[in-house]
mmCIF file of C-alpha atoms in Angstrom:
data_model
loop_
_atom_site.group_PDB
_atom_site.id
_atom_site.type_symbol
_atom_site.label_atom_id
_atom_site.label_comp_id
_atom_site.label_asym_id
_atom_site.label_seq_id
_atom_site.Cartn_x
_atom_site.Cartn_y
_atom_site.Cartn_z
ATOM 1 C CA SER A 143 -26.991 -160.711 29.913
ATOM 2 C CA THR A 144 -25.112 -161.219 27.072
ATOM 3 C CA GLY A 145 -26.258 -164.096 25.412
ATOM 4 C CA TRP A 146 -22.371 -165.364 24.965
ATOM 5 C CA LYS A 147 -22.241 -169.197 25.218
ATOM 6 C CA ASP A 148 -18.323 -170.216 24.729
ATOM 7 C CA GLU A 149 -16.226 -170.098 27.907
ATOM 8 C CA LYS A 150 -13.012 -168.729 25.875
ATOM 9 C CA VAL A 151 -14.677 -165.777 23.501
ATOM 10 C CA ILE A 152 -16.693 -164.770 27.116
ATOM 11 C CA ASP A 153 -13.318 -164.617 28.793
ATOM 12 C CA THR A 154 -11.233 -162.842 25.704
ATOM 13 C CA ILE A 155 -14.138 -160.310 25.745
ATOM 14 C CA ILE A 156 -13.713 -160.006 29.329
ATOM 15 C CA MET A 157 -9.807 -159.190 29.114
ATOM 16 C CA GLU A 158 -10.421 -157.114 26.555
ATOM 17 C CA ARG A 159 -12.801 -154.632 28.352
ATOM 18 C CA LEU A 160 -10.876 -154.496 31.649
ATOM 19 C CA GLU A 161 -7.310 -154.300 29.084
ATOM 20 C CA SER A 162 -9.721 -151.390 27.657
ATOM 21 C CA VAL A 163 -9.720 -149.605 31.108
ATOM 22 C CA GLY A 164 -6.228 -150.391 32.726
ATOM 23 C CA LEU A 165 -7.100 -152.971 34.984
ATOM 24 C CA GLN A 166 -5.570 -156.416 33.171
ATOM 25 C CA THR A 167 -3.696 -157.118 36.055
ATOM 26 C CA LYS A 168 -6.904 -157.088 38.408
ATOM 27 C CA ALA A 169 -9.325 -159.731 36.721
ATOM 28 C CA HIS A 170 -8.757 -162.005 40.240
ATOM 29 C CA LYS A 171 -9.492 -159.172 42.892
ATOM 30 C CA LYS A 172 -12.467 -158.796 44.185
ATOM 31 C CA PRO A 173 -14.752 -155.113 44.824
ATOM 32 C CA HIS A 174 -13.509 -154.619 47.853
ATOM 33 C CA GLN A 175 -9.972 -155.324 47.167
ATOM 34 C CA LEU A 176 -9.824 -152.104 44.314
ATOM 35 C CA SER A 177 -10.069 -148.647 45.258
ATOM 36 C CA GLY A 178 -12.644 -146.201 43.970
ATOM 37 C CA GLY A 179 -10.990 -145.453 40.694
ATOM 38 C CA GLU A 180 -10.594 -149.117 39.605
ATOM 39 C CA GLN A 181 -14.201 -149.781 40.502
ATOM 40 C CA GLN A 182 -14.853 -146.548 38.522
ATOM 41 C CA ARG A 183 -12.796 -148.235 35.705
ATOM 42 C CA ALA A 184 -13.784 -151.662 36.215
ATOM 43 C CA ALA A 185 -18.158 -150.361 35.437
ATOM 44 C CA ILE A 186 -17.182 -149.010 32.663
ATOM 45 C CA ALA A 187 -15.718 -152.448 31.673
ATOM 46 C CA ARG A 188 -18.818 -153.998 32.294
ATOM 47 C CA ALA A 189 -20.837 -151.127 30.567
ATOM 48 C CA LEU A 190 -19.058 -151.654 27.484
ATOM 49 C CA LEU A 191 -19.049 -155.839 27.302
ATOM 50 C CA ASN A 192 -22.714 -155.489 24.911
ATOM 51 C CA GLU A 193 -20.552 -152.542 22.739
ATOM 52 C CA PRO A 194 -23.464 -149.987 24.255
ATOM 53 C CA GLU A 195 -24.052 -146.704 21.649
ATOM 54 C CA ILE A 196 -25.269 -144.521 25.144
ATOM 55 C CA ILE A 197 -23.338 -144.748 27.753
ATOM 56 C CA LEU A 198 -24.792 -143.375 31.402
ATOM 57 C CA ALA A 199 -22.530 -142.115 33.999
ATOM 58 C CA ASP A 200 -24.178 -140.599 36.856
ATOM 59 C CA GLU A 201 -21.816 -138.866 39.256
ATOM 60 C CA PRO A 202 -19.204 -141.505 38.073
ATOM 61 C CA THR A 203 -16.211 -138.560 39.841
ATOM 62 C CA GLY A 204 -18.867 -138.399 42.385
ATOM 63 C CA ASN A 205 -16.010 -140.335 45.344
ATOM 64 C CA LEU A 206 -13.311 -139.498 43.775
ATOM 65 C CA ASP A 207 -10.088 -137.523 44.343
ATOM 66 C CA SER A 208 -9.035 -135.008 41.328
ATOM 67 C CA GLU A 209 -6.864 -136.435 39.498
ATOM 68 C CA THR A 210 -8.469 -139.780 39.415
ATOM 69 C CA ALA A 211 -11.610 -137.792 38.576
ATOM 70 C CA THR A 212 -9.785 -136.891 35.613
ATOM 71 C CA GLU A 213 -8.487 -140.349 34.634
ATOM 72 C CA ILE A 214 -12.095 -141.041 34.852
ATOM 73 C CA MET A 215 -12.772 -138.518 32.477
ATOM 74 C CA GLU A 216 -10.046 -139.073 30.083
ATOM 75 C CA LEU A 217 -10.932 -142.626 29.938
ATOM 76 C CA LEU A 218 -14.674 -141.990 29.024
ATOM 77 C CA LEU A 219 -13.490 -139.593 26.516
ATOM 78 C CA LYS A 220 -11.253 -141.936 25.017
ATOM 79 C CA ILE A 221 -14.017 -145.053 24.809
ATOM 80 C CA HIS A 222 -16.235 -142.312 23.153
ATOM 81 C CA ARG A 223 -13.809 -140.797 20.636
ATOM 82 C CA GLN A 224 -12.453 -144.786 19.673
ATOM 83 C CA ASN A 225 -15.879 -146.392 19.809
ATOM 84 C CA GLY A 226 -18.288 -144.379 18.988
ATOM 85 C CA PRO A 227 -21.025 -144.863 22.343
ATOM 86 C CA ALA A 228 -22.315 -141.121 23.394
ATOM 87 C CA ILE A 229 -21.014 -140.309 26.675
ATOM 88 C CA ILE A 230 -23.907 -138.917 29.058
ATOM 89 C CA ILE A 231 -22.877 -138.010 32.345
ATOM 90 C CA VAL A 232 -25.206 -136.696 35.187
ATOM 91 C CA THR A 233 -23.502 -134.389 37.712
ATOM 92 C CA HIS A 234 -23.260 -131.463 39.623
ATOM 93 C CA ASN A 235 -19.774 -131.048 39.385
ATOM 94 C CA LYS A 236 -19.486 -126.869 37.899
ATOM 95 C CA SER A 237 -14.966 -128.215 37.326
ATOM 96 C CA LEU A 238 -16.917 -131.115 35.071
ATOM 97 C CA ILE A 239 -18.215 -128.859 33.171
ATOM 98 C CA GLU A 240 -15.944 -126.313 32.617
ATOM 99 C CA ARG A 241 -12.807 -128.661 31.787
ATOM 100 C CA TYR A 242 -15.220 -130.830 29.615
ATOM 101 C CA PRO A 243 -17.313 -128.870 27.223
ATOM 102 C CA GLY A 244 -19.741 -130.603 25.493
ATOM 103 C CA ARG A 245 -23.722 -130.571 25.552
ATOM 104 C CA VAL A 246 -25.282 -129.460 28.608
ATOM 105 C CA PHE A 247 -28.896 -130.184 29.885
ATOM 106 C CA LEU A 248 -30.466 -128.582 33.786
ATOM 107 C CA CYS A 249 -32.429 -131.309 34.786
ATOM 108 C CA GLU A 250 -34.711 -129.127 37.281
ATOM 109 C CA ASP A 251 -38.197 -129.762 37.824
ATOM 110 C CA SER A 252 -39.413 -132.448 36.604
ATOM 111 C CA CYS A 253 -37.912 -130.544 32.506
ATOM 112 C CA CYS A 254 -34.970 -131.008 31.494
ATOM 113 C CA ARG A 255 -33.926 -127.933 28.690
ATOM 114 C CA GLU A 256 -30.985 -127.658 26.606
ATOM 115 C CA VAL A 257 -28.718 -124.965 28.744
ATOM 116 C CA THR A 258 -25.999 -122.316 26.388
ATOM 117 C CA ASN A 259 -25.648 -119.585 28.606
ATOM 118 C CA GLN A 260 -22.841 -120.926 31.264
ATOM 119 C CA GLN A 261 -23.725 -118.552 33.641
ATOM 120 C CA GLU A 262 -27.206 -119.729 33.943
ATOM 121 C CA ILE A 263 -25.496 -123.007 34.512
ATOM 122 C CA TYR A 264 -23.338 -121.851 37.375
ATOM 123 C CA PHE A 265 -26.530 -120.381 39.033
ATOM 124 C CA SER A 266 -28.457 -123.591 38.754
ATOM 125 C CA LEU A 267 -25.556 -125.413 40.422
ATOM 126 C CA GLU A 268 -24.829 -122.912 42.808
ATOM 127 C CA LEU A 269 -28.855 -123.345 44.313
#
């Protein structure tokens, strides 16, 4: 819940968030009428409603083709650069780690630790 009461303010903010992810023309669509990439962008717009400090994206490109996956990752980077939220991405996708470098944490055996050695990342992802 956003705590917002004014319907006009609510509609304006929703349209701003949809526009920020390129879905302003799809506001009237039901989720099943959207493509997988559009559904991901709608989820990102929804996450942005309360101007979060952190966005947690669990396999945001998991069911997408490579072109759409790139669009989603570029959108997340744009949001980070423009609005400042930290973006935490959970993935098994090695190419995302290669293409979008950042701090990498490896979670296994009920522990998470930062990894700086790329070979260790690749070895763990292949298990």
